[in-house]
Tab-separated table of C-alpha atoms in Angstrom:
chain	number	residue	atom	x	y	z
F	1	UNK	CA	4.420	-6.401	10.229
F	2	UNK	CA	2.930	-8.876	13.304
F	3	UNK	CA	2.918	-8.549	16.344
F	4	UNK	CA	5.805	-10.244	17.891
F	5	UNK	CA	3.106	-10.514	21.001
F	6	UNK	CA	0.705	-12.687	19.031
F	7	UNK	CA	3.016	-15.129	17.438
F	8	UNK	CA	4.577	-15.763	20.610
F	9	UNK	CA	1.639	-16.543	22.520
F	10	UNK	CA	-1.161	-17.586	19.013
F	11	UNK	CA	0.887	-19.417	16.849
F	12	UNK	CA	-1.492	-21.929	16.005
F	13	UNK	CA	-4.077	-18.949	15.218
F	14	UNK	CA	-1.372	-17.104	12.879
F	15	UNK	CA	-0.783	-20.078	11.344
F	16	UNK	CA	-4.519	-21.069	10.888
F	17	UNK	CA	-4.686	-17.579	8.965
F	18	UNK	CA	-1.577	-17.843	7.101
F	19	UNK	CA	-3.086	-20.986	5.401
F	20	UNK	CA	-6.251	-19.264	4.822
F	21	UNK	CA	-4.383	-16.808	2.806
F	22	UNK	CA	-2.194	-19.356	1.196
F	23	UNK	CA	1.274	-18.252	2.575
F	24	UNK	CA	3.661	-20.805	4.321
F	25	UNK	CA	2.842	-21.088	7.948
F	26	UNK	CA	6.571	-22.660	8.679
F	27	UNK	CA	7.481	-18.259	8.672
F	28	UNK	CA	6.070	-19.008	12.183
F	29	UNK	CA	7.921	-21.614	13.586
F	30	UNK	CA	11.084	-19.746	11.864
F	31	UNK	CA	10.245	-16.693	13.690
F	32	UNK	CA	9.610	-18.347	16.796
F	33	UNK	CA	13.238	-20.339	16.499
F	34	UNK	CA	14.873	-17.067	15.765
F	35	UNK	CA	12.923	-15.264	18.691
F	36	UNK	CA	14.096	-17.332	21.492
F	37	UNK	CA	17.824	-17.795	20.325
F	38	UNK	CA	17.945	-13.805	20.509
F	39	UNK	CA	15.566	-13.640	23.810
F	40	UNK	CA	18.117	-15.894	25.372
F	41	UNK	CA	21.004	-13.687	24.156
F	42	UNK	CA	19.521	-10.582	25.893
F	43	UNK	CA	18.693	-12.018	28.680
F	44	UNK	CA	22.752	-13.790	29.158
F	45	UNK	CA	23.947	-10.024	28.029
F	46	UNK	CA	21.873	-8.530	30.618
F	47	UNK	CA	22.741	-11.042	33.504
F	48	UNK	CA	26.088	-10.366	32.854
F	49	UNK	CA	25.840	-6.546	32.682
F	50	UNK	CA	24.332	-6.463	35.825
F	51	UNK	CA	26.814	-8.905	37.645
F	52	UNK	CA	29.466	-6.520	35.996
F	53	UNK	CA	27.613	-3.072	37.618
F	54	UNK	CA	28.007	-5.347	40.686
F	55	UNK	CA	31.124	-6.084	40.930
F	56	UNK	CA	32.476	-2.644	39.577
F	57	UNK	CA	30.772	-0.912	42.147
F	58	UNK	CA	32.876	-3.293	44.929
F	59	UNK	CA	36.372	-2.161	43.571
F	60	UNK	CA	36.480	1.164	45.391
F	61	UNK	CA	35.682	-0.393	48.651
F	62	UNK	CA	38.446	-3.082	48.191
F	63	UNK	CA	40.588	-0.436	47.093
F	64	UNK	CA	39.869	1.910	50.413
F	65	UNK	CA	40.331	-1.147	52.340
F	66	UNK	CA	44.027	-1.824	50.862
F	67	UNK	CA	42.976	-4.811	49.006
F	68	UNK	CA	44.750	-3.793	45.856
F	69	UNK	CA	45.267	-7.428	44.415
F	70	UNK	CA	41.654	-8.209	44.852
F	71	UNK	CA	40.644	-5.118	43.452
F	72	UNK	CA	42.743	-5.759	40.303
F	73	UNK	CA	41.919	-9.143	39.629
F	74	UNK	CA	37.932	-7.688	39.847
F	75	UNK	CA	38.978	-5.379	37.540
F	76	UNK	CA	40.733	-8.378	35.059
F	77	UNK	CA	37.401	-10.140	35.837
F	78	UNK	CA	35.608	-7.270	34.485
F	79	UNK	CA	37.324	-6.615	31.307
F	80	UNK	CA	36.606	-10.292	30.402
F	81	UNK	CA	33.049	-10.088	31.382
F	82	UNK	CA	33.042	-6.773	29.086
F	83	UNK	CA	34.152	-8.658	26.070
F	84	UNK	CA	31.661	-11.051	26.680
F	85	UNK	CA	28.954	-8.447	26.848
F	86	UNK	CA	30.166	-7.197	23.881
F	87	UNK	CA	30.239	-10.610	21.871
F	88	UNK	CA	26.579	-11.038	23.186
F	89	UNK	CA	25.341	-7.441	22.333
F	90	UNK	CA	26.714	-8.237	18.947
F	91	UNK	CA	25.110	-11.562	18.490
F	92	UNK	CA	21.714	-9.772	20.182
F	93	UNK	CA	21.759	-7.675	17.261
F	94	UNK	CA	22.614	-9.763	14.588
F	95	UNK	CA	19.312	-11.976	15.810
F	96	UNK	CA	17.386	-9.095	16.049
F	97	UNK	CA	18.282	-8.290	12.511
F	98	UNK	CA	17.419	-11.553	11.701
F	99	UNK	CA	14.190	-11.425	13.359
F	100	UNK	CA	12.938	-8.230	11.738
F	101	UNK	CA	13.876	-10.017	8.442
F	102	UNK	CA	11.723	-13.140	9.007
F	103	UNK	CA	8.590	-10.595	10.063
F	104	UNK	CA	8.951	-8.055	7.045
F	105	UNK	CA	8.416	-11.139	4.613
F	106	UNK	CA	5.101	-12.484	6.921
F	107	UNK	CA	1.969	-10.910	5.287
F	108	UNK	CA	-0.602	-9.397	7.207
F	109	UNK	CA	-3.643	-11.834	8.626
F	110	UNK	CA	-6.835	-11.627	6.936
F	111	UNK	CA	-10.066	-10.838	8.986
F	112	UNK	CA	-12.469	-12.912	10.008
F	113	UNK	CA	-14.723	-11.600	7.295
F	114	UNK	CA	-12.276	-12.253	4.603
F	115	UNK	CA	-13.534	-15.281	2.523
F	116	UNK	CA	-10.447	-17.800	2.975
F	117	UNK	CA	-8.736	-19.389	-0.063
F	118	UNK	CA	-7.801	-18.929	-3.824
F	119	UNK	CA	-8.606	-16.208	-6.091
F	120	UNK	CA	-11.688	-17.690	-7.136
F	121	UNK	CA	-13.796	-17.640	-3.467
F	122	UNK	CA	-14.440	-14.030	-4.419
F	123	UNK	CA	-17.847	-12.749	-3.652
F	124	UNK	CA	-19.503	-9.854	-5.572
F	125	UNK	CA	-21.487	-7.904	-2.819
F	126	UNK	CA	-22.831	-5.132	-5.092
F	127	UNK	CA	-23.712	-4.267	-8.988
F	128	UNK	CA	-24.359	-0.877	-9.439
F	129	UNK	CA	-25.726	0.969	-13.136
F	130	UNK	CA	-26.164	-0.980	-16.413
F	131	UNK	CA	-24.293	-1.723	-19.267
F	132	UNK	CA	-24.802	0.498	-22.245
F	133	UNK	CA	-26.399	-1.242	-25.289
F	134	UNK	CA	-25.395	0.115	-28.735
F	135	UNK	CA	-27.027	-0.071	-32.239
F	136	UNK	CA	-23.891	-0.722	-33.622
F	137	UNK	CA	-20.629	-2.694	-32.545
F	138	UNK	CA	-19.203	-1.381	-30.193
F	139	UNK	CA	-15.296	-0.654	-30.693
F	140	UNK	CA	-12.828	-1.306	-27.805
F	141	UNK	CA	-10.865	2.010	-26.353
F	142	UNK	CA	-7.340	1.537	-28.141
F	143	UNK	CA	-9.693	1.818	-31.732
F	144	UNK	CA	-11.399	4.991	-30.393
F	145	UNK	CA	-8.471	6.431	-28.885
F	146	UNK	CA	-6.425	6.075	-32.235
F	147	UNK	CA	-9.431	7.527	-34.761
F	148	UNK	CA	-10.053	10.536	-32.732
F	149	UNK	CA	-6.279	11.294	-31.694
F	150	UNK	CA	-6.349	10.984	-28.057
F	151	UNK	CA	-3.589	9.058	-27.939
F	152	UNK	CA	-0.847	7.778	-30.017
F	153	UNK	CA	0.520	4.263	-28.666
F	154	UNK	CA	3.055	3.628	-31.480
F	155	UNK	CA	5.124	6.780	-30.541
F	156	UNK	CA	4.378	5.935	-26.904
F	157	UNK	CA	5.954	3.014	-27.208
F	158	UNK	CA	8.572	4.446	-29.717
F	159	UNK	CA	9.721	7.439	-26.511
F	160	UNK	CA	10.209	4.240	-23.575
F	161	UNK	CA	8.980	0.791	-25.080
F	162	UNK	CA	6.219	-1.343	-24.582
F	163	UNK	CA	3.882	-0.598	-21.816
F	164	UNK	CA	3.999	3.447	-22.179
F	165	UNK	CA	1.040	5.652	-23.495
F	166	UNK	CA	1.416	9.058	-24.986
F	167	UNK	CA	-1.610	11.327	-24.331
F	168	UNK	CA	-2.078	14.252	-27.134
F	169	UNK	CA	-4.492	16.947	-27.167
F	170	UNK	CA	-8.360	16.298	-26.253
F	171	UNK	CA	-6.712	12.712	-24.523
F	172	UNK	CA	-4.656	14.749	-22.386
F	173	UNK	CA	-7.049	17.388	-21.359
F	174	UNK	CA	-9.326	14.453	-20.681
F	175	UNK	CA	-6.350	12.870	-18.384
F	176	UNK	CA	-5.787	16.030	-16.402
F	177	UNK	CA	-9.310	17.022	-16.291
F	178	UNK	CA	-10.762	13.134	-14.605
F	179	UNK	CA	-7.493	13.792	-12.036
F	180	UNK	CA	-8.968	17.637	-11.359
F	181	UNK	CA	-12.412	16.150	-11.052
F	182	UNK	CA	-11.528	13.397	-8.580
F	183	UNK	CA	-9.472	15.638	-6.787
F	184	UNK	CA	-12.026	17.905	-6.211
F	185	UNK	CA	-14.588	15.229	-5.293
F	186	UNK	CA	-12.713	13.998	-2.804
F	187	UNK	CA	-11.287	17.000	-0.750
F	188	UNK	CA	-14.868	19.108	-1.419
F	189	UNK	CA	-17.489	16.656	-0.690
F	190	UNK	CA	-15.613	13.698	1.376
F	191	UNK	CA	-13.174	16.197	3.349
F	192	UNK	CA	-9.590	14.666	2.639
F	193	UNK	CA	-7.028	17.099	2.705
F	194	UNK	CA	-4.619	16.772	-0.393
F	195	UNK	CA	-1.194	16.378	-0.732
F	196	UNK	CA	1.570	16.486	-3.316
F	197	UNK	CA	4.309	14.235	-2.704
F	198	UNK	CA	7.794	13.434	-3.990
F	199	UNK	CA	7.071	11.018	-6.555
F	200	UNK	CA	10.399	9.099	-5.459
F	201	UNK	CA	10.719	7.555	-1.845
F	202	UNK	CA	13.615	5.993	0.283
F	203	UNK	CA	13.666	2.507	0.613
F	204	UNK	CA	13.202	3.168	4.502
F	205	UNK	CA	9.557	4.350	3.325
F	206	UNK	CA	8.836	1.880	1.042
F	207	UNK	CA	10.071	-0.738	3.463
F	208	UNK	CA	7.222	0.911	6.202
F	209	UNK	CA	4.395	0.563	3.255
F	210	UNK	CA	5.326	-3.229	2.838
F	211	UNK	CA	6.568	-2.697	-0.423
F	212	UNK	CA	9.619	-4.076	0.701
F	213	UNK	CA	11.930	-6.513	0.503
F	214	UNK	CA	8.525	-8.475	-1.423
F	215	UNK	CA	7.860	-6.588	-4.095
F	216	UNK	CA	10.964	-4.851	-5.029
F	217	UNK	CA	11.268	-6.951	-9.011
F	218	UNK	CA	7.656	-5.176	-9.521
F	219	UNK	CA	10.024	-1.433	-8.633
F	220	UNK	CA	11.488	1.111	-10.321
F	221	UNK	CA	14.482	1.547	-8.779
F	222	UNK	CA	17.290	4.101	-8.602
F	223	UNK	CA	20.045	2.389	-7.708
F	224	UNK	CA	22.670	4.924	-7.008
F	225	UNK	CA	20.437	7.117	-5.426
F	226	UNK	CA	18.573	4.712	-3.447
F	227	UNK	CA	15.053	5.905	-4.427
F	228	UNK	CA	12.005	4.081	-5.674
F	229	UNK	CA	9.681	5.362	-7.980
F	230	UNK	CA	6.001	5.477	-6.470
F	231	UNK	CA	4.035	2.521	-7.321
F	232	UNK	CA	1.218	4.721	-6.010
F	233	UNK	CA	0.893	7.204	-3.718
F	234	UNK	CA	0.158	4.695	-0.591
F	235	UNK	CA	3.481	4.475	0.127
F	236	UNK	CA	4.218	8.458	0.551
F	237	UNK	CA	0.675	9.182	2.196
F	238	UNK	CA	1.857	6.383	4.810
F	239	UNK	CA	4.945	7.671	5.747
F	240	UNK	CA	3.835	11.157	6.029
F	241	UNK	CA	3.656	10.225	9.958
F	242	UNK	CA	6.473	7.532	10.111
F	243	UNK	CA	8.196	7.173	13.448
F	244	UNK	CA	5.585	10.098	14.846
F	245	UNK	CA	2.915	9.836	17.792
F	246	UNK	CA	-0.030	11.542	16.827
F	247	UNK	CA	-3.093	12.939	18.948
F	248	UNK	CA	-5.718	10.567	18.777
F	249	UNK	CA	-8.253	13.034	19.379
F	250	UNK	CA	-7.263	14.514	15.383
F	251	UNK	CA	-8.330	11.230	13.647
F	252	UNK	CA	-9.180	9.986	11.349
F	253	UNK	CA	-6.877	11.618	9.060
F	254	UNK	CA	-7.896	11.698	5.866
F	255	UNK	CA	-5.588	11.873	2.792
F	256	UNK	CA	-5.479	12.205	-0.883
F	257	UNK	CA	-2.834	12.855	-3.718
F	258	UNK	CA	-2.650	12.222	-6.995
F	259	UNK	CA	0.829	11.149	-8.449
F	260	UNK	CA	1.736	9.512	-11.765
F	261	UNK	CA	2.715	5.767	-10.995
F	262	UNK	CA	5.503	3.130	-12.415
F	263	UNK	CA	5.217	-0.901	-12.068
F	264	UNK	CA	7.388	-3.012	-14.332
F	265	UNK	CA	4.579	-5.620	-14.455
F	266	UNK	CA	6.947	-8.131	-14.069
F	267	UNK	CA	4.307	-11.574	-13.165
F	268	UNK	CA	2.448	-9.706	-16.579
F	269	UNK	CA	3.423	-12.076	-19.167
F	270	UNK	CA	0.519	-13.758	-21.172
F	271	UNK	CA	-2.303	-11.342	-19.655
F	272	UNK	CA	-3.732	-8.901	-21.988
F	273	UNK	CA	-1.530	-5.751	-22.665
F	274	UNK	CA	-3.054	-4.163	-25.250
F	275	UNK	CA	-4.012	-0.536	-25.233
F	276	UNK	CA	-4.698	1.059	-21.723
F	277	UNK	CA	-5.446	-2.442	-20.120
F	278	UNK	CA	-1.625	-3.247	-18.118
F	279	UNK	CA	1.386	-0.405	-18.651
F	280	UNK	CA	4.287	0.555	-16.489
F	281	UNK	CA	3.566	3.930	-16.168
F	282	UNK	CA	0.232	5.461	-15.257
F	283	UNK	CA	-1.468	8.142	-12.872
F	284	UNK	CA	-3.814	7.484	-9.998
F	285	UNK	CA	-5.418	9.490	-7.268
F	286	UNK	CA	-4.857	7.475	-3.817
F	287	UNK	CA	-7.073	8.135	-0.710
F	288	UNK	CA	-5.836	7.187	3.127
F	289	UNK	CA	-7.063	7.074	6.201
F	290	UNK	CA	-5.408	6.714	9.234
F	291	UNK	CA	-8.348	5.805	12.277
F	292	UNK	CA	-8.324	4.532	15.328
F	293	UNK	CA	-8.636	0.653	15.752
F	294	UNK	CA	-12.569	0.070	16.694
F	295	UNK	CA	-12.932	2.295	13.747
F	296	UNK	CA	-11.591	0.683	10.786
F	297	UNK	CA	-13.939	-1.384	9.652
F	298	UNK	CA	-16.664	1.219	9.303
F	299	UNK	CA	-14.156	3.330	7.654
F	300	UNK	CA	-13.246	0.688	4.955
F	301	UNK	CA	-17.127	0.795	4.107
F	302	UNK	CA	-16.695	4.261	3.448
F	303	UNK	CA	-13.638	4.484	1.411
F	304	UNK	CA	-15.692	1.885	-0.506
F	305	UNK	CA	-18.182	4.553	-1.071
F	306	UNK	CA	-15.778	7.296	-1.741
F	307	UNK	CA	-14.182	5.548	-4.452
F	308	UNK	CA	-17.699	4.668	-6.006
F	309	UNK	CA	-19.019	8.312	-5.829
F	310	UNK	CA	-16.395	8.920	-8.498
F	311	UNK	CA	-18.161	5.966	-11.161
F	312	UNK	CA	-21.779	7.025	-9.821
F	313	UNK	CA	-20.793	10.932	-11.042
F	314	UNK	CA	-19.503	9.254	-13.920
F	315	UNK	CA	-22.470	7.445	-14.758
F	316	UNK	CA	-20.715	4.061	-15.147
F	317	UNK	CA	-21.333	0.498	-14.471
F	318	UNK	CA	-19.796	-1.153	-12.048
F	319	UNK	CA	-19.262	-4.361	-9.102
F	320	UNK	CA	-17.945	-4.507	-6.303
F	321	UNK	CA	-15.632	-7.644	-5.138
F	322	UNK	CA	-14.541	-8.988	-1.342
F	323	UNK	CA	-11.667	-10.464	-2.667
F	324	UNK	CA	-10.292	-13.870	-0.949
F	325	UNK	CA	-7.540	-14.030	1.346
F	326	UNK	CA	-5.326	-15.909	-1.254
F	327	UNK	CA	-5.415	-12.529	-3.295
F	328	UNK	CA	-5.624	-9.510	-1.043
F	329	UNK	CA	-2.670	-7.505	-0.949
F	330	UNK	CA	0.583	-8.464	1.699
F	331	UNK	CA	-0.492	-5.629	3.965
F	332	UNK	CA	-4.500	-6.200	3.619
F	333	UNK	CA	-6.778	-8.049	6.096
F	334	UNK	CA	-9.572	-7.160	3.887
F	335	UNK	CA	-10.037	-5.971	0.524
F	336	UNK	CA	-12.645	-5.034	-1.993
F	337	UNK	CA	-11.961	-4.698	-5.985
F	338	UNK	CA	-14.004	-1.967	-7.760
F	339	UNK	CA	-14.201	-3.352	-11.293
F	340	UNK	CA	-15.573	-1.153	-14.749
F	341	UNK	CA	-18.017	-2.984	-17.404
F	342	UNK	CA	-15.698	-2.133	-20.179
F	343	UNK	CA	-18.826	-2.994	-23.077
F	344	UNK	CA	-15.567	-2.705	-26.249
F	345	UNK	CA	-13.618	-5.418	-24.707
F	346	UNK	CA	-16.673	-7.057	-23.047
F	347	UNK	CA	-14.507	-7.192	-19.589
F	348	UNK	CA	-14.695	-6.173	-16.176
F	349	UNK	CA	-11.812	-3.856	-15.194
F	350	UNK	CA	-10.506	-3.317	-11.865
F	351	UNK	CA	-10.325	-0.029	-10.862
F	352	UNK	CA	-9.676	0.352	-7.121
F	353	UNK	CA	-8.335	-1.423	-4.578
F	354	UNK	CA	-10.134	-0.667	-0.988
F	355	UNK	CA	-8.234	-2.097	1.798
F	356	UNK	CA	-8.046	-1.896	5.234
F	357	UNK	CA	-4.442	-2.741	6.585
F	358	UNK	CA	-4.858	-2.459	10.125
F	359	UNK	CA	-2.068	-1.679	12.286
F	360	UNK	CA	0.201	-3.986	10.099
F	361	UNK	CA	1.713	-0.954	8.299
F	362	UNK	CA	1.708	1.623	11.039
F	363	UNK	CA	4.000	-1.256	12.980
F	364	UNK	CA	6.376	-1.261	10.200
F	365	UNK	CA	6.416	2.492	9.974
F	366	UNK	CA	6.325	2.998	14.007
F	367	UNK	CA	3.358	5.030	13.796
F	368	UNK	CA	1.149	5.696	17.061
F	369	UNK	CA	-1.004	8.015	18.584
F	370	UNK	CA	-2.044	8.679	22.100
F	371	UNK	CA	-5.799	8.766	22.990
F	372	UNK	CA	-5.126	11.361	25.864
F	373	UNK	CA	-1.795	13.402	26.457
F	374	UNK	CA	0.077	10.552	28.852
F	375	UNK	CA	-1.701	7.654	27.482
F	376	UNK	CA	0.353	4.655	26.485
F	377	UNK	CA	0.627	5.027	22.348
F	378	UNK	CA	-0.882	2.816	20.344
F	379	UNK	CA	-0.683	1.519	16.708
F	380	UNK	CA	-3.427	3.373	14.405
F	381	UNK	CA	-5.096	1.242	11.661
F	382	UNK	CA	-4.215	2.010	8.132
F	383	UNK	CA	-6.505	2.151	4.877
F	384	UNK	CA	-6.187	2.787	1.671
F	385	UNK	CA	-8.025	2.681	-1.933
F	386	UNK	CA	-7.298	4.089	-5.497
F	387	UNK	CA	-10.095	6.985	-5.803
F	388	UNK	CA	-9.311	5.766	-8.598
F	389	UNK	CA	-6.903	5.024	-11.140
F	390	UNK	CA	-6.754	6.633	-14.692
F	391	UNK	CA	-5.927	3.591	-17.690
F	392	UNK	CA	-8.607	1.420	-16.929
F	393	UNK	CA	-11.073	4.012	-15.969
F	394	UNK	CA	-10.209	6.262	-19.264
F	395	UNK	CA	-10.915	2.820	-21.032
F	396	UNK	CA	-14.036	2.512	-20.186
F	397	UNK	CA	-15.228	5.984	-20.507
F	398	UNK	CA	-14.712	5.790	-24.003
F	399	UNK	CA	-16.096	2.310	-24.526
F	400	UNK	CA	-19.250	3.490	-22.650
F	401	UNK	CA	-19.795	6.677	-24.159
F	402	UNK	CA	-18.937	6.243	-27.412
F	403	UNK	CA	-21.060	7.180	-30.537
F	404	UNK	CA	-22.436	5.811	-33.718
F	405	UNK	CA	-20.708	8.750	-35.622
F	406	UNK	CA	-17.607	7.305	-33.980
F	407	UNK	CA	-17.852	10.233	-30.958
F	408	UNK	CA	-17.316	10.373	-27.358
F	409	UNK	CA	-19.891	11.835	-25.533
F	410	UNK	CA	-18.848	13.379	-21.740
F	411	UNK	CA	-20.589	12.958	-18.933
F	412	UNK	CA	-22.353	16.276	-17.458
F	413	UNK	CA	-20.444	16.164	-14.312
F	414	UNK	CA	-16.905	16.212	-15.955
F	415	UNK	CA	-17.867	18.703	-18.797
F	416	UNK	CA	-16.855	21.565	-16.783
F	417	UNK	CA	-13.224	19.724	-16.738
F	418	UNK	CA	-12.664	19.329	-20.293
F	419	UNK	CA	-13.420	22.927	-21.291
F	420	UNK	CA	-17.206	22.721	-21.019
F	421	UNK	CA	-17.149	20.143	-23.877
F	422	UNK	CA	-20.485	17.931	-24.342
F	423	UNK	CA	-18.335	15.411	-26.535
F	424	UNK	CA	-14.936	14.456	-28.032
F	425	UNK	CA	-14.739	14.396	-31.572
F	426	UNK	CA	-11.799	14.600	-34.235
F	427	UNK	CA	-12.626	18.242	-34.574
F	428	UNK	CA	-11.835	18.754	-30.894
F	429	UNK	CA	-15.493	18.796	-29.546
F	430	UNK	CA	-17.831	21.172	-28.637
């Protein structure tokens, strides 16, 4: 959520930054209009309350002086004032609710280093590794996974419909091994604290993380319990400290969690949905950082490195994109996408988005910190990144390490996590 003080004092700047991310600047005028009404009602209510308090103090003096009729007149007038104040307080509450609703729909402002404009204005900032060369026609991951019995796409669809897959045998082991490998890397090497979170969150939680209200159509929702299935572990890790004041001396906090993720992908019509490219349920390892405001952009670069360390260890070809403002997430001020090159489908597949949301989510979640005891509370900056998402990582691994005999070589770093195997094949590997 944006700081209302910034909108009041510098509305043209806010509009300019919203235009940079292709958002409607008219939202600023709507906020200012409602904010003015809210403040006017609040001021009127406070003035009447002050008058009521003054008059009430004088009633006792009038009674002591025997001026009962005047005292009764003041009491009657105070009752009318009380009714007026109650009505104003109700209007104040309604205007504040209206103001908050407007603010909750305004996206974060892009950082000055985020390229303005539409998606195609992205910048490639790094490419690492080389795409593999084959002396045979490389296969797509769905063919490899089916032939080796790693994934049963047909039965996954039978169980739950399109967009759901069924890992089995070595495929399930590969999935589990990758999760353990990434968690070990982020905890042992990068110093993250691991969490195992609930897979369903309250409305307050997903509202604080900025997944609501805008993205509710994309989320799976239990209407009876009013709980939302995780779209990622990010909202869970962020809400651990909702409505808390942290000790600034403990920052940064580095959290990591594995979770299954659920997304409706309601806007995916016409996109490539074959194999593992776009699914409704998938596994992901997520990283979140709580930092001092002045340290957050250095932390963003560290976060990118933490994510790419996974890919370097697995020997995969990847590139890092600095996204344009029109393509970053609702809560982000700056975002890098990390994409893997998948030779079987000859495409770059996103496996991680690394975002600095600055104080956008901490304001929504009322997450604050004090630099020292007794200091004024401030809002920390929150960052998040996939470290990484599994489906496209699995797809790229299968396509990158496929062999002429139909087997798939296992990268040395991953071998201990799949029972010491150096290859996956129909016989179970070796």
